[in-house]
Amino acid sequence: MISVIICSVLAIACFIYSVFAFQKKGPLLSTIYFIANKEERKKMKTKKNYYFVATVFLGIAIIFGTITIGIILNLPWIHKLTLSLTFILVVYVIVASFKSEIKKN
């Protein structure tokens, strides 16, 4: 029961953050943003970066949502769906990061 509460709270929190990020409000929750100084942070707040972070957090929210549904309904096949969604999200992050670095150079 505690795992359901934890996963649902994480799903809701990630979803709320992604909604704010899609609206370009708030900080960018990424490691590069946190280690940058104030000038670099202002430069990083672009539509493209907000969209990327919002998409990642929406994917994380969906993953935690599927975990919650799988635990509540006791569906054995939902684990495969969750792993597939996680793999897709990881590939998306890696590809988007490479594209971003290639465009910078």
PDB file of C-alpha atoms in Angstrom:
ATOM      1  CA  MET A   1       0.000   0.000   0.000  1.00  0.00           C
ATOM      2  CA  ILE A   2       2.859   2.391   0.755  1.00  0.00           C
ATOM      3  CA  SER A   3       4.377   1.740  -2.672  1.00  0.00           C
ATOM      4  CA  VAL A   4       1.086   2.764  -4.303  1.00  0.00           C
ATOM      5  CA  ILE A   5       1.062   6.025  -2.378  1.00  0.00           C
ATOM      6  CA  ILE A   6       4.710   6.767  -3.163  1.00  0.00           C
ATOM      7  CA  CYS A   7       4.353   6.002  -6.869  1.00  0.00           C
ATOM      8  CA  SER A   8       1.133   7.976  -7.207  1.00  0.00           C
ATOM      9  CA  VAL A   9       2.615  11.008  -5.410  1.00  0.00           C
ATOM     10  CA  LEU A  10       5.693  10.868  -7.666  1.00  0.00           C
ATOM     11  CA  ALA A  11       3.490  10.549 -10.757  1.00  0.00           C
ATOM     12  CA  ILE A  12       1.365  13.524  -9.757  1.00  0.00           C
ATOM     13  CA  ALA A  13       4.402  15.643  -8.839  1.00  0.00           C
ATOM     14  CA  CYS A  14       6.157  14.897 -12.141  1.00  0.00           C
ATOM     15  CA  PHE A  15       2.961  15.600 -14.066  1.00  0.00           C
ATOM     16  CA  ILE A  16       2.456  18.946 -12.313  1.00  0.00           C
ATOM     17  CA  TYR A  17       6.050  19.949 -12.999  1.00  0.00           C
ATOM     18  CA  SER A  18       5.726  18.968 -16.665  1.00  0.00           C
ATOM     19  CA  VAL A  19       2.606  21.137 -17.013  1.00  0.00           C
ATOM     20  CA  PHE A  20       4.510  24.122 -15.592  1.00  0.00           C
ATOM     21  CA  ALA A  21       7.509  23.367 -17.814  1.00  0.00           C
ATOM     22  CA  PHE A  22       5.298  23.205 -20.916  1.00  0.00           C
ATOM     23  CA  GLN A  23       4.091  26.687 -19.932  1.00  0.00           C
ATOM     24  CA  LYS A  24       7.753  27.800 -19.535  1.00  0.00           C
ATOM     25  CA  LYS A  25       7.373  28.584 -15.842  1.00  0.00           C
ATOM     26  CA  GLY A  26       9.745  27.705 -13.044  1.00  0.00           C
ATOM     27  CA  PRO A  27      13.290  26.348 -13.059  1.00  0.00           C
ATOM     28  CA  LEU A  28      14.613  23.766 -15.464  1.00  0.00           C
ATOM     29  CA  LEU A  29      15.173  20.637 -13.425  1.00  0.00           C
ATOM     30  CA  SER A  30      18.359  19.393 -15.019  1.00  0.00           C
ATOM     31  CA  THR A  31      21.900  18.964 -13.737  1.00  0.00           C
ATOM     32  CA  ILE A  32      23.345  21.470 -16.186  1.00  0.00           C
ATOM     33  CA  TYR A  33      20.893  24.105 -14.978  1.00  0.00           C
ATOM     34  CA  PHE A  34      21.841  23.592 -11.337  1.00  0.00           C
ATOM     35  CA  ILE A  35      25.607  23.860 -11.903  1.00  0.00           C
ATOM     36  CA  ALA A  36      25.316  26.926 -14.150  1.00  0.00           C
ATOM     37  CA  ASN A  37      25.667  30.473 -12.893  1.00  0.00           C
ATOM     38  CA  LYS A  38      22.829  33.003 -13.079  1.00  0.00           C
ATOM     39  CA  GLU A  39      23.775  34.340 -16.528  1.00  0.00           C
ATOM     40  CA  GLU A  40      23.955  30.877 -18.052  1.00  0.00           C
ATOM     41  CA  ARG A  41      20.642  29.929 -16.418  1.00  0.00           C
ATOM     42  CA  LYS A  42      18.903  32.827 -18.144  1.00  0.00           C
ATOM     43  CA  LYS A  43      20.356  31.733 -21.491  1.00  0.00           C
ATOM     44  CA  MET A  44      19.221  28.145 -20.887  1.00  0.00           C
ATOM     45  CA  LYS A  45      15.575  29.114 -20.389  1.00  0.00           C
ATOM     46  CA  THR A  46      14.572  28.575 -24.002  1.00  0.00           C
ATOM     47  CA  LYS A  47      11.457  27.014 -25.419  1.00  0.00           C
ATOM     48  CA  LYS A  48      13.474  24.037 -26.648  1.00  0.00           C
ATOM     49  CA  ASN A  49      14.991  23.283 -23.222  1.00  0.00           C
ATOM     50  CA  TYR A  50      11.659  23.679 -21.441  1.00  0.00           C
ATOM     51  CA  TYR A  51       9.995  21.368 -23.974  1.00  0.00           C
ATOM     52  CA  PHE A  52      12.709  18.737 -23.518  1.00  0.00           C
ATOM     53  CA  VAL A  53      12.511  18.788 -19.705  1.00  0.00           C
ATOM     54  CA  ALA A  54       8.700  18.825 -19.785  1.00  0.00           C
ATOM     55  CA  THR A  55       8.619  15.827 -22.112  1.00  0.00           C
ATOM     56  CA  VAL A  56      11.020  13.874 -19.905  1.00  0.00           C
ATOM     57  CA  PHE A  57       9.022  14.612 -16.759  1.00  0.00           C
ATOM     58  CA  LEU A  58       5.775  13.728 -18.520  1.00  0.00           C
ATOM     59  CA  GLY A  59       7.341  10.401 -19.484  1.00  0.00           C
ATOM     60  CA  ILE A  60       8.431   9.829 -15.884  1.00  0.00           C
ATOM     61  CA  ALA A  61       4.904  10.654 -14.700  1.00  0.00           C
ATOM     62  CA  ILE A  62       3.454   8.131 -17.151  1.00  0.00           C
ATOM     63  CA  ILE A  63       5.932   5.485 -15.989  1.00  0.00           C
ATOM     64  CA  PHE A  64       5.063   6.019 -12.317  1.00  0.00           C
ATOM     65  CA  GLY A  65       1.375   6.045 -13.266  1.00  0.00           C
ATOM     66  CA  THR A  66       1.647   2.677 -14.981  1.00  0.00           C
ATOM     67  CA  ILE A  67       3.510   1.273 -11.972  1.00  0.00           C
ATOM     68  CA  THR A  68       0.721   2.517  -9.697  1.00  0.00           C
ATOM     69  CA  ILE A  69      -1.984   1.017 -11.907  1.00  0.00           C
ATOM     70  CA  GLY A  70      -0.073  -2.270 -12.095  1.00  0.00           C
ATOM     71  CA  ILE A  71       0.200  -2.493  -8.316  1.00  0.00           C
ATOM     72  CA  ILE A  72      -3.435  -1.554  -7.673  1.00  0.00           C
ATOM     73  CA  LEU A  73      -4.929  -3.862 -10.305  1.00  0.00           C
ATOM     74  CA  ASN A  74      -2.286  -6.578  -9.908  1.00  0.00           C
ATOM     75  CA  LEU A  75      -1.628  -6.817 -13.643  1.00  0.00           C
ATOM     76  CA  PRO A  76       1.446  -8.930 -14.417  1.00  0.00           C
ATOM     77  CA  TRP A  77       1.835  -7.646 -18.002  1.00  0.00           C
ATOM     78  CA  ILE A  78       2.061  -3.995 -16.935  1.00  0.00           C
ATOM     79  CA  HIS A  79       5.692  -4.519 -15.910  1.00  0.00           C
ATOM     80  CA  LYS A  80       6.603  -5.170 -19.539  1.00  0.00           C
ATOM     81  CA  LEU A  81       4.775  -2.017 -20.568  1.00  0.00           C
ATOM     82  CA  THR A  82       6.579  -0.023 -17.885  1.00  0.00           C
ATOM     83  CA  LEU A  83       9.960  -1.364 -18.970  1.00  0.00           C
ATOM     84  CA  SER A  84       9.144  -0.578 -22.600  1.00  0.00           C
ATOM     85  CA  LEU A  85       8.148   2.982 -21.728  1.00  0.00           C
ATOM     86  CA  THR A  86      11.306   3.400 -19.658  1.00  0.00           C
ATOM     87  CA  PHE A  87      13.459   2.138 -22.532  1.00  0.00           C
ATOM     88  CA  ILE A  88      11.745   4.525 -24.962  1.00  0.00           C
ATOM     89  CA  LEU A  89      12.287   7.445 -22.592  1.00  0.00           C
ATOM     90  CA  VAL A  90      15.977   6.591 -22.125  1.00  0.00           C
ATOM     91  CA  VAL A  91      16.498   6.369 -25.887  1.00  0.00           C
ATOM     92  CA  TYR A  92      14.689   9.690 -26.357  1.00  0.00           C
ATOM     93  CA  VAL A  93      16.913  11.397 -23.774  1.00  0.00           C
ATOM     94  CA  ILE A  94      20.108  10.022 -25.294  1.00  0.00           C
ATOM     95  CA  VAL A  95      19.144  10.922 -28.871  1.00  0.00           C
ATOM     96  CA  ALA A  96      17.980  14.416 -27.897  1.00  0.00           C
ATOM     97  CA  SER A  97      21.189  15.000 -25.941  1.00  0.00           C
ATOM     98  CA  PHE A  98      23.342  13.970 -28.894  1.00  0.00           C
ATOM     99  CA  LYS A  99      21.337  16.204 -31.252  1.00  0.00           C
ATOM    100  CA  SER A 100      21.704  19.104 -28.847  1.00  0.00           C
ATOM    101  CA  GLU A 101      25.476  18.659 -28.583  1.00  0.00           C
ATOM    102  CA  ILE A 102      25.881  18.332 -32.340  1.00  0.00           C
ATOM    103  CA  LYS A 103      23.974  21.590 -32.903  1.00  0.00           C
ATOM    104  CA  LYS A 104      26.141  23.407 -30.341  1.00  0.00           C
ATOM    105  CA  ASN A 105      29.332  22.455 -32.191  1.00  0.00           C
TER     106      ASN A 105
END
